[in-house]
Structures are given as C-alpha cells and as structure tokens.
C-alpha cells in the first residue's frame, strides 16, 4: 500500500476512516485509525446532543462538542485527524470555522456541494479541504468554482459510490444501475483531476462498499490513491458507539440491509429493524424540532427526527433508532481492534496484489 499526499500531509496508510454520525466516529475511533497511519475522521453531525450538559443553545453545544472532540483526539495521537461536515447541516458554517480554528488537518464535506468551502480559510490555516462527490460532473463543478472564485483546488476528492452507508447522492433507481457504480465513477473523476495536474496534484479516494484488501487493490488499479472505509470500523473496540450498536453489525445478514428514504430527502442504506418498520407503518411522528439541524428537513412533514434516531441507536437504544451501514457491513462477525482490522486489510491487499 503506497502512501500519498493530501496537500502537505503524507498519508502513510492509504485508508481514510469514514465519518459516521451521530456519535459513531468520534475521538476514540479517529485517533486509533490515525495511530495506524491512516486518517481518522470525527463526524460533526449531532455533537450538540452528545454535549448536552454544556450551557447554551444547540448550535453552541455543537461548537463546544467539536472543539472537545478535536482536542481529545490530539491527546491520543500525533496522526492525521479529519472532520466530516455535511453541507446539509444548518450549522455547516459554524462547524467549518470551528474545525479550521482548532487546526483540524482535513475537512471532508459532502451531502451537498461545498461550493464556498475555501472562503472559510484564514491566512494561518493548516486545514486541507476535500469534497465528497458522487459524480465526475460534481467534481468538475467544484474544481471550476473553487479555482475561479478562490484560486484554490481540492486537496483531494472523495468519490462515494452507491454501495455506501448512510445518505446516498443517487436517485433510488441509480443505486443498482451499473452505470453509476464506483468502478465507473473512479476513472471519470481521475480524468477530471488530471485536467488540473499542471496546477495541483489532486488524489482521488474511492469510497462506498469497500470491505477488503482485495477491494482496495482493485480501486487503486483503477486510479484511486486511497480508499475511504466506514462500516468496517464500527465493530471495533475503539469505535465510539455502544456495544449494542456494534452487535447489530455482527449479528446481521445481507438481507437485513435495505434502502430507506431519509427525512432529509435522500435515499439511505441502513440495517432494517423495529424502528424502520414503525416508520414504514406511519406510527413514528416527530412532535417538535428543537434542533433544526438539517437545512432540508421540515419536521412537520417528516416521519421522524433523524438526528434523534441516529443518536438513540449509537447509544444502544435500537427501539428508538437504526444503524446506517454500507452494502457489505454484514460481513463483520466479531468485535476486533482497529489494529487487527487494518492488519487483515494489509494481508489481503498484498495477497491479491501478488496473485495479480
């Protein structure tokens, strides 16, 4: 596994741990992956719920929570720490400014097009900017807007295919369409990055459904510099979610994973369960919305509050929530350490490269 650079940072292990909210990937998981040479990623989603004891409004609690998570991660690792910030968050600007002021190494921004992301950088910023896209068209648009408006190009681009967990940047009918597969997306985004090679080296990172060293080798052969992996790190000791949440992964089967319609207006991939079935029956209804966390969410028309559902699940209350999961999340059969997961990926990678 060759290292690669995101801006000035050398990624010695070409694995980025996907940002998973609410409360699934925090400082514990992020620091463990960073200590192995990859990029550990803290999810900025819903941090106000996790730091509810802090005095202030929900947005103020979110800012405080992100500050604390970054500082806690820094105490545990000298490795590279990233922050995943959804563009759809109502407090997107606050979270970006906080991540930059706390000197996070990388911001990963998806669930929308982060067209103004470079505008938040300051003169002394050390934070690299990486958009998450689901098409070469989106990658091209971001590169054009950033370069023309801010004289800045992405420090890397994550391409998230339709086999990812959580919210998907695809229409429901595109999810199983091979024309939208990650195998088709990676070469097309690599071509976009090459258009700017005279100005900047923009590594492309493959994401969505990647579950083995063989997968890593395959996407690197297609031009990816590295991969992003989320679900594989959930059933680990260091993952910040509850044991009950992790057991959903290790006690599951392929048939348990389904596509749902999220209140934020996007399809998502998750494990089926009692809560999702109640939603389908129309028996879950939010009474109010104290958070206003997602720009596109209207609680008066939503079947449930997604931030509370994800928070409940991460804390182990599966009756009141559900677990997002990638297409291959059911492959987990035990709780391991992050080091054990990465060693297995390395061995599988080199075995398959040797065969090829």
GROMACS .gro file of C-alpha atoms in nm:
model
  356
    1UNK     CA    1   0.000   0.000   0.000
    2UNK     CA    2   0.175   0.314  -0.120
    3UNK     CA    3   0.144   0.635   0.075
    4UNK     CA    4   0.006   0.950  -0.087
    5UNK     CA    5  -0.024   1.318  -0.004
    6UNK     CA    6  -0.325   1.534   0.074
    7UNK     CA    7  -0.169   1.876   0.048
    8UNK     CA    8   0.130   1.879   0.281
    9UNK     CA    9   0.020   1.571   0.476
   10UNK     CA   10   0.160   1.231   0.386
   11UNK     CA   11  -0.099   0.957   0.434
   12UNK     CA   12   0.125   0.660   0.509
   13UNK     CA   13  -0.164   0.412   0.518
   14UNK     CA   14  -0.394   0.498   0.224
   15UNK     CA   15  -0.710   0.443   0.427
   16UNK     CA   16  -0.945   0.718   0.539
   17UNK     CA   17  -1.192   0.616   0.808
   18UNK     CA   18  -1.534   0.740   0.703
   19UNK     CA   19  -1.712   0.995   0.920
   20UNK     CA   20  -2.014   0.835   1.086
   21UNK     CA   21  -2.271   1.021   1.292
   22UNK     CA   22  -2.434   1.065   1.526
   23UNK     CA   23  -2.172   0.963   1.782
   24UNK     CA   24  -2.028   0.663   1.595
   25UNK     CA   25  -1.692   0.807   1.487
   26UNK     CA   26  -1.559   1.046   1.747
   27UNK     CA   27  -1.215   1.095   1.900
   28UNK     CA   28  -1.179   0.730   2.007
   29UNK     CA   29  -1.210   0.572   1.665
   30UNK     CA   30  -1.046   0.861   1.481
   31UNK     CA   31  -0.733   0.859   1.697
   32UNK     CA   32  -0.699   0.479   1.669
   33UNK     CA   33  -0.703   0.490   1.287
   34UNK     CA   34  -0.467   0.789   1.284
   35UNK     CA   35  -0.224   0.597   1.504
   36UNK     CA   36  -0.209   0.326   1.236
   37UNK     CA   37  -0.107   0.578   0.970
   38UNK     CA   38  -0.446   0.642   0.811
   39UNK     CA   39  -0.674   0.943   0.850
   40UNK     CA   40  -0.908   0.923   1.148
   41UNK     CA   41  -1.230   1.116   1.098
   42UNK     CA   42  -1.463   1.272   1.354
   43UNK     CA   43  -1.824   1.325   1.246
   44UNK     CA   44  -1.952   1.675   1.323
   45UNK     CA   45  -2.317   1.567   1.299
   46UNK     CA   46  -2.527   1.599   1.614
   47UNK     CA   47  -2.247   1.686   1.854
   48UNK     CA   48  -2.483   1.915   2.044
   49UNK     CA   49  -2.672   1.607   2.160
   50UNK     CA   50  -2.355   1.442   2.282
   51UNK     CA   51  -2.254   1.752   2.477
   52UNK     CA   52  -2.596   1.841   2.607
   53UNK     CA   53  -2.457   1.930   2.952
   54UNK     CA   54  -2.281   2.234   2.806
   55UNK     CA   55  -2.478   2.552   2.869
   56UNK     CA   56  -2.607   2.735   2.564
   57UNK     CA   57  -2.812   2.680   2.254
   58UNK     CA   58  -2.794   2.366   2.042
   59UNK     CA   59  -2.558   2.533   1.787
   60UNK     CA   60  -2.333   2.649   2.071
   61UNK     CA   61  -2.325   2.296   2.211
   62UNK     CA   62  -2.223   2.168   1.868
   63UNK     CA   63  -1.931   2.412   1.851
   64UNK     CA   64  -1.818   2.315   2.200
   65UNK     CA   65  -1.855   1.946   2.118
   66UNK     CA   66  -1.640   1.971   1.806
   67UNK     CA   67  -1.373   2.163   1.994
   68UNK     CA   68  -1.366   1.896   2.263
   69UNK     CA   69  -1.354   1.605   2.018
   70UNK     CA   70  -1.062   1.752   1.825
   71UNK     CA   71  -0.870   1.828   2.144
   72UNK     CA   72  -0.934   1.481   2.287
   73UNK     CA   73  -0.814   1.322   1.962
   74UNK     CA   74  -0.497   1.533   1.971
   75UNK     CA   75  -0.421   1.399   2.318
   76UNK     CA   76  -0.433   1.042   2.183
   77UNK     CA   77  -0.247   1.071   1.855
   78UNK     CA   78   0.014   1.259   1.656
   79UNK     CA   79  -0.151   1.126   1.340
   80UNK     CA   80  -0.381   1.294   1.091
   81UNK     CA   81  -0.729   1.391   1.210
   82UNK     CA   82  -1.010   1.488   0.974
   83UNK     CA   83  -1.361   1.622   1.031
   84UNK     CA   84  -1.661   1.511   0.827
   85UNK     CA   85  -1.906   1.801   0.792
   86UNK     CA   86  -2.226   1.761   0.593
   87UNK     CA   87  -2.309   2.059   0.372
   88UNK     CA   88  -2.674   1.993   0.456
   89UNK     CA   89  -2.616   2.080   0.823
   90UNK     CA   90  -2.782   2.404   0.929
   91UNK     CA   91  -2.466   2.489   1.124
   92UNK     CA   92  -2.228   2.393   0.842
   93UNK     CA   93  -2.053   2.732   0.857
   94UNK     CA   94  -2.005   2.713   1.234
   95UNK     CA   95  -1.862   2.363   1.212
   96UNK     CA   96  -1.622   2.455   0.931
   97UNK     CA   97  -1.495   2.764   1.113
   98UNK     CA   98  -1.452   2.564   1.433
   99UNK     CA   99  -1.261   2.283   1.258
  100UNK     CA  100  -1.027   2.535   1.096
  101UNK     CA  101  -0.970   2.733   1.416
  102UNK     CA  102  -0.894   2.408   1.601
  103UNK     CA  103  -0.643   2.324   1.328
  104UNK     CA  104  -0.806   2.004   1.208
  105UNK     CA  105  -0.585   1.851   0.942
  106UNK     CA  106  -0.858   1.784   0.687
  107UNK     CA  107  -1.224   1.874   0.632
  108UNK     CA  108  -1.430   1.624   0.434
  109UNK     CA  109  -1.750   1.790   0.309
  110UNK     CA  110  -2.035   1.604   0.141
  111UNK     CA  111  -2.416   1.563   0.148
  112UNK     CA  112  -2.435   1.864  -0.081
  113UNK     CA  113  -2.189   2.063  -0.289
  114UNK     CA  114  -1.944   2.265  -0.073
  115UNK     CA  115  -1.902   2.536  -0.335
  116UNK     CA  116  -1.786   2.804  -0.089
  117UNK     CA  117  -1.567   2.589   0.136
  118UNK     CA  118  -1.236   2.770   0.056
  119UNK     CA  119  -1.391   3.101   0.166
  120UNK     CA  120  -1.358   2.990   0.530
  121UNK     CA  121  -0.981   2.953   0.520
  122UNK     CA  122  -0.773   3.207   0.705
  123UNK     CA  123  -0.416   3.323   0.644
  124UNK     CA  124  -0.274   3.085   0.903
  125UNK     CA  125  -0.498   2.788   0.814
  126UNK     CA  126  -0.338   2.445   0.804
  127UNK     CA  127  -0.658   2.257   0.719
  128UNK     CA  128  -0.685   2.072   0.387
  129UNK     CA  129  -1.019   2.074   0.202
  130UNK     CA  130  -1.165   1.757   0.049
  131UNK     CA  131  -1.511   1.748  -0.110
  132UNK     CA  132  -1.711   1.426  -0.126
  133UNK     CA  133  -1.886   1.376  -0.462
  134UNK     CA  134  -2.091   1.111  -0.636
  135UNK     CA  135  -2.019   1.207  -0.998
  136UNK     CA  136  -1.748   1.345  -1.224
  137UNK     CA  137  -1.983   1.631  -1.305
  138UNK     CA  138  -1.990   1.738  -0.939
  139UNK     CA  139  -1.611   1.704  -0.917
  140UNK     CA  140  -1.566   1.924  -1.224
  141UNK     CA  141  -1.811   2.186  -1.096
  142UNK     CA  142  -1.635   2.211  -0.759
  143UNK     CA  143  -1.292   2.240  -0.920
  144UNK     CA  144  -1.414   2.516  -1.153
  145UNK     CA  145  -1.594   2.713  -0.881
  146UNK     CA  146  -1.310   2.685  -0.631
  147UNK     CA  147  -1.043   2.780  -0.882
  148UNK     CA  148  -1.234   3.068  -1.042
  149UNK     CA  149  -1.369   3.214  -0.717
  150UNK     CA  150  -1.090   3.140  -0.469
  151UNK     CA  151  -0.784   3.040  -0.674
  152UNK     CA  152  -0.794   2.711  -0.483
  153UNK     CA  153  -0.833   2.349  -0.590
  154UNK     CA  154  -0.936   2.050  -0.377
  155UNK     CA  155  -0.653   1.887  -0.185
  156UNK     CA  156  -0.818   1.553  -0.272
  157UNK     CA  157  -1.158   1.432  -0.389
  158UNK     CA  158  -1.355   1.150  -0.227
  159UNK     CA  159  -1.580   0.967  -0.471
  160UNK     CA  160  -1.862   0.794  -0.286
  161UNK     CA  161  -2.043   0.527  -0.482
  162UNK     CA  162  -2.395   0.387  -0.435
  163UNK     CA  163  -2.284   0.099  -0.208
  164UNK     CA  164  -2.201   0.339   0.076
  165UNK     CA  165  -2.379   0.352   0.409
  166UNK     CA  166  -2.590   0.643   0.522
  167UNK     CA  167  -2.716   0.909   0.285
  168UNK     CA  168  -2.652   0.844  -0.081
  169UNK     CA  169  -2.604   1.102  -0.354
  170UNK     CA  170  -2.804   0.899  -0.603
  171UNK     CA  171  -3.164   0.859  -0.708
  172UNK     CA  172  -3.320   0.533  -0.593
  173UNK     CA  173  -3.322   0.389  -0.945
  174UNK     CA  174  -2.950   0.464  -0.986
  175UNK     CA  175  -2.835   0.267  -0.682
  176UNK     CA  176  -2.836  -0.072  -0.857
  177UNK     CA  177  -2.753   0.068  -1.202
  178UNK     CA  178  -2.403  -0.042  -1.307
  179UNK     CA  179  -2.360   0.283  -1.499
  180UNK     CA  180  -2.338   0.459  -1.162
  181UNK     CA  181  -2.110   0.203  -0.997
  182UNK     CA  182  -1.794   0.312  -0.818
  183UNK     CA  183  -1.595   0.118  -1.077
  184UNK     CA  184  -1.731   0.355  -1.342
  185UNK     CA  185  -1.706   0.669  -1.128
  186UNK     CA  186  -1.340   0.644  -1.023
  187UNK     CA  187  -1.180   0.660  -1.372
  188UNK     CA  188  -1.406   0.951  -1.473
  189UNK     CA  189  -1.315   1.156  -1.163
  190UNK     CA  190  -0.946   1.067  -1.206
  191UNK     CA  191  -0.976   1.220  -1.554
  192UNK     CA  192  -1.119   1.539  -1.403
  193UNK     CA  193  -0.830   1.557  -1.154
  194UNK     CA  194  -0.579   1.513  -1.438
  195UNK     CA  195  -0.719   1.823  -1.610
  196UNK     CA  196  -0.568   2.027  -1.327
  197UNK     CA  197  -0.240   1.835  -1.292
  198UNK     CA  198  -0.037   2.133  -1.413
  199UNK     CA  199  -0.174   2.335  -1.119
  200UNK     CA  200  -0.210   2.077  -0.843
  201UNK     CA  201  -0.190   1.706  -0.774
  202UNK     CA  202  -0.544   1.606  -0.669
  203UNK     CA  203  -0.558   1.246  -0.540
  204UNK     CA  204  -0.887   1.064  -0.584
  205UNK     CA  205  -1.018   0.848  -0.299
  206UNK     CA  206  -1.264   0.565  -0.358
  207UNK     CA  207  -1.550   0.518  -0.111
  208UNK     CA  208  -1.866   0.313  -0.070
  209UNK     CA  209  -1.893  -0.059  -0.002
  210UNK     CA  210  -1.517  -0.120   0.019
  211UNK     CA  211  -1.469  -0.405   0.261
  212UNK     CA  212  -1.144  -0.591   0.190
  213UNK     CA  213  -0.782  -0.560   0.084
  214UNK     CA  214  -0.886  -0.702  -0.250
  215UNK     CA  215  -1.128  -0.412  -0.293
  216UNK     CA  216  -0.853  -0.165  -0.206
  217UNK     CA  217  -0.618  -0.316  -0.463
  218UNK     CA  218  -0.891  -0.314  -0.728
  219UNK     CA  219  -0.975   0.053  -0.689
  220UNK     CA  220  -0.611   0.154  -0.675
  221UNK     CA  221  -0.566  -0.022  -1.008
  222UNK     CA  222  -0.846   0.200  -1.139
  223UNK     CA  223  -0.652   0.511  -1.039
  224UNK     CA  224  -0.753   0.578  -0.679
  225UNK     CA  225  -0.474   0.693  -0.448
  226UNK     CA  226  -0.654   0.558  -0.143
  227UNK     CA  227  -0.989   0.445  -0.007
  228UNK     CA  228  -1.244   0.557   0.250
  229UNK     CA  229  -1.392   0.287   0.472
  230UNK     CA  230  -1.659   0.331   0.737
  231UNK     CA  231  -1.862   0.024   0.824
  232UNK     CA  232  -1.559  -0.200   0.868
  233UNK     CA  233  -1.451   0.012   1.168
  234UNK     CA  234  -1.783   0.003   1.354
  235UNK     CA  235  -1.737  -0.342   1.514
  236UNK     CA  236  -1.410  -0.242   1.680
  237UNK     CA  237  -1.322  -0.180   2.043
  238UNK     CA  238  -1.228   0.179   1.966
  239UNK     CA  239  -1.548   0.274   1.785
  240UNK     CA  240  -1.733   0.534   1.991
  241UNK     CA  241  -2.078   0.375   1.953
  242UNK     CA  242  -2.228   0.139   2.212
  243UNK     CA  243  -2.172  -0.236   2.217
  244UNK     CA  244  -2.542  -0.282   2.135
  245UNK     CA  245  -2.492  -0.078   1.817
  246UNK     CA  246  -2.188  -0.285   1.718
  247UNK     CA  247  -2.380  -0.609   1.774
  248UNK     CA  248  -2.627  -0.505   1.505
  249UNK     CA  249  -2.337  -0.532   1.261
  250UNK     CA  250  -2.201  -0.865   1.378
  251UNK     CA  251  -2.543  -1.031   1.415
  252UNK     CA  252  -2.670  -0.927   1.074
  253UNK     CA  253  -2.716  -1.087   0.736
  254UNK     CA  254  -2.709  -0.944   0.385
  255UNK     CA  255  -3.089  -0.945   0.369
  256UNK     CA  256  -3.103  -0.715   0.674
  257UNK     CA  257  -2.960  -0.420   0.480
  258UNK     CA  258  -3.214  -0.207   0.296
  259UNK     CA  259  -3.260   0.127   0.124
  260UNK     CA  260  -3.471   0.376   0.316
  261UNK     CA  261  -3.595   0.726   0.241
  262UNK     CA  262  -3.445   0.974   0.486
  263UNK     CA  263  -3.631   1.280   0.618
  264UNK     CA  264  -3.357   1.495   0.463
  265UNK     CA  265  -3.486   1.400   0.117
  266UNK     CA  266  -3.221   1.146   0.017
  267UNK     CA  267  -3.217   0.767  -0.002
  268UNK     CA  268  -3.001   0.597   0.256
  269UNK     CA  269  -2.869   0.248   0.332
  270UNK     CA  270  -2.930   0.105   0.678
  271UNK     CA  271  -2.998  -0.212   0.874
  272UNK     CA  272  -3.365  -0.297   0.896
  273UNK     CA  273  -3.523  -0.304   1.240
  274UNK     CA  274  -3.823  -0.232   1.457
  275UNK     CA  275  -3.790   0.146   1.429
  276UNK     CA  276  -3.770   0.146   1.049
  277UNK     CA  277  -4.072  -0.083   1.032
  278UNK     CA  278  -4.269   0.156   1.255
  279UNK     CA  279  -4.172   0.441   1.023
  280UNK     CA  280  -4.300   0.240   0.727
  281UNK     CA  281  -4.626   0.183   0.915
  282UNK     CA  282  -4.659   0.556   0.980
  283UNK     CA  283  -4.654   0.524   1.360
  284UNK     CA  284  -4.344   0.742   1.415
  285UNK     CA  285  -4.409   1.117   1.406
  286UNK     CA  286  -4.192   1.399   1.549
  287UNK     CA  287  -4.392   1.631   1.775
  288UNK     CA  288  -4.149   1.919   1.753
  289UNK     CA  289  -3.798   2.008   1.638
  290UNK     CA  290  -3.566   2.169   1.896
  291UNK     CA  291  -3.256   2.125   1.677
  292UNK     CA  292  -3.327   2.238   1.318
  293UNK     CA  293  -3.007   2.052   1.232
  294UNK     CA  294  -3.065   1.983   0.860
  295UNK     CA  295  -3.140   2.257   0.609
  296UNK     CA  296  -3.373   2.039   0.401
  297UNK     CA  297  -3.568   1.880   0.688
  298UNK     CA  298  -3.922   2.001   0.766
  299UNK     CA  299  -4.032   1.824   1.083
  300UNK     CA  300  -4.400   1.891   1.008
  301UNK     CA  301  -4.365   1.669   0.702
  302UNK     CA  302  -4.100   1.426   0.830
  303UNK     CA  303  -4.189   1.076   0.951
  304UNK     CA  304  -3.930   1.101   1.232
  305UNK     CA  305  -3.639   1.308   1.364
  306UNK     CA  306  -3.329   1.161   1.205
  307UNK     CA  307  -3.075   1.313   1.442
  308UNK     CA  308  -3.255   1.169   1.745
  309UNK     CA  309  -3.294   0.831   1.574
  310UNK     CA  310  -2.922   0.808   1.495
  311UNK     CA  311  -2.827   0.931   1.841
  312UNK     CA  312  -3.054   0.677   2.010
  313UNK     CA  313  -2.909   0.394   1.803
  314UNK     CA  314  -2.547   0.488   1.870
  315UNK     CA  315  -2.628   0.489   2.240
  316UNK     CA  316  -2.776   0.138   2.213
  317UNK     CA  317  -3.148   0.217   2.207
  318UNK     CA  318  -3.230   0.035   1.884
  319UNK     CA  319  -3.604   0.051   1.952
  320UNK     CA  320  -3.583   0.427   1.901
  321UNK     CA  321  -3.335   0.436   1.615
  322UNK     CA  322  -3.143   0.249   1.347
  323UNK     CA  323  -2.791   0.192   1.218
  324UNK     CA  324  -2.672   0.323   0.884
  325UNK     CA  325  -2.447   0.070   0.711
  326UNK     CA  326  -2.258   0.010   0.389
  327UNK     CA  327  -2.354  -0.259   0.141
  328UNK     CA  328  -2.103  -0.507   0.288
  329UNK     CA  329  -2.143  -0.422   0.657
  330UNK     CA  330  -2.299  -0.764   0.724
  331UNK     CA  331  -1.958  -0.931   0.670
  332UNK     CA  332  -1.846  -0.849   1.025
  333UNK     CA  333  -1.861  -1.150   1.259
  334UNK     CA  334  -1.686  -1.024   1.573
  335UNK     CA  335  -1.563  -0.714   1.753
  336UNK     CA  336  -1.194  -0.659   1.682
  337UNK     CA  337  -0.940  -0.384   1.741
  338UNK     CA  338  -0.861  -0.122   1.478
  339UNK     CA  339  -0.509  -0.263   1.453
  340UNK     CA  340  -0.645  -0.613   1.382
  341UNK     CA  341  -0.881  -0.482   1.113
  342UNK     CA  342  -0.602  -0.293   0.938
  343UNK     CA  343  -0.356  -0.585   0.958
  344UNK     CA  344  -0.618  -0.808   0.795
  345UNK     CA  345  -0.672  -0.549   0.520
  346UNK     CA  346  -0.297  -0.524   0.459
  347UNK     CA  347  -0.254  -0.902   0.436
  348UNK     CA  348  -0.549  -0.935   0.199
  349UNK     CA  349  -0.420  -0.647  -0.013
  350UNK     CA  350  -0.072  -0.790  -0.057
  351UNK     CA  351  -0.205  -1.142  -0.118
  352UNK     CA  352  -0.424  -1.019  -0.401
  353UNK     CA  353  -0.154  -0.796  -0.550
  354UNK     CA  354   0.080  -1.096  -0.553
  355UNK     CA  355  -0.181  -1.307  -0.734
  356UNK     CA  356  -0.239  -1.035  -0.993
   0.00000   0.00000   0.00000
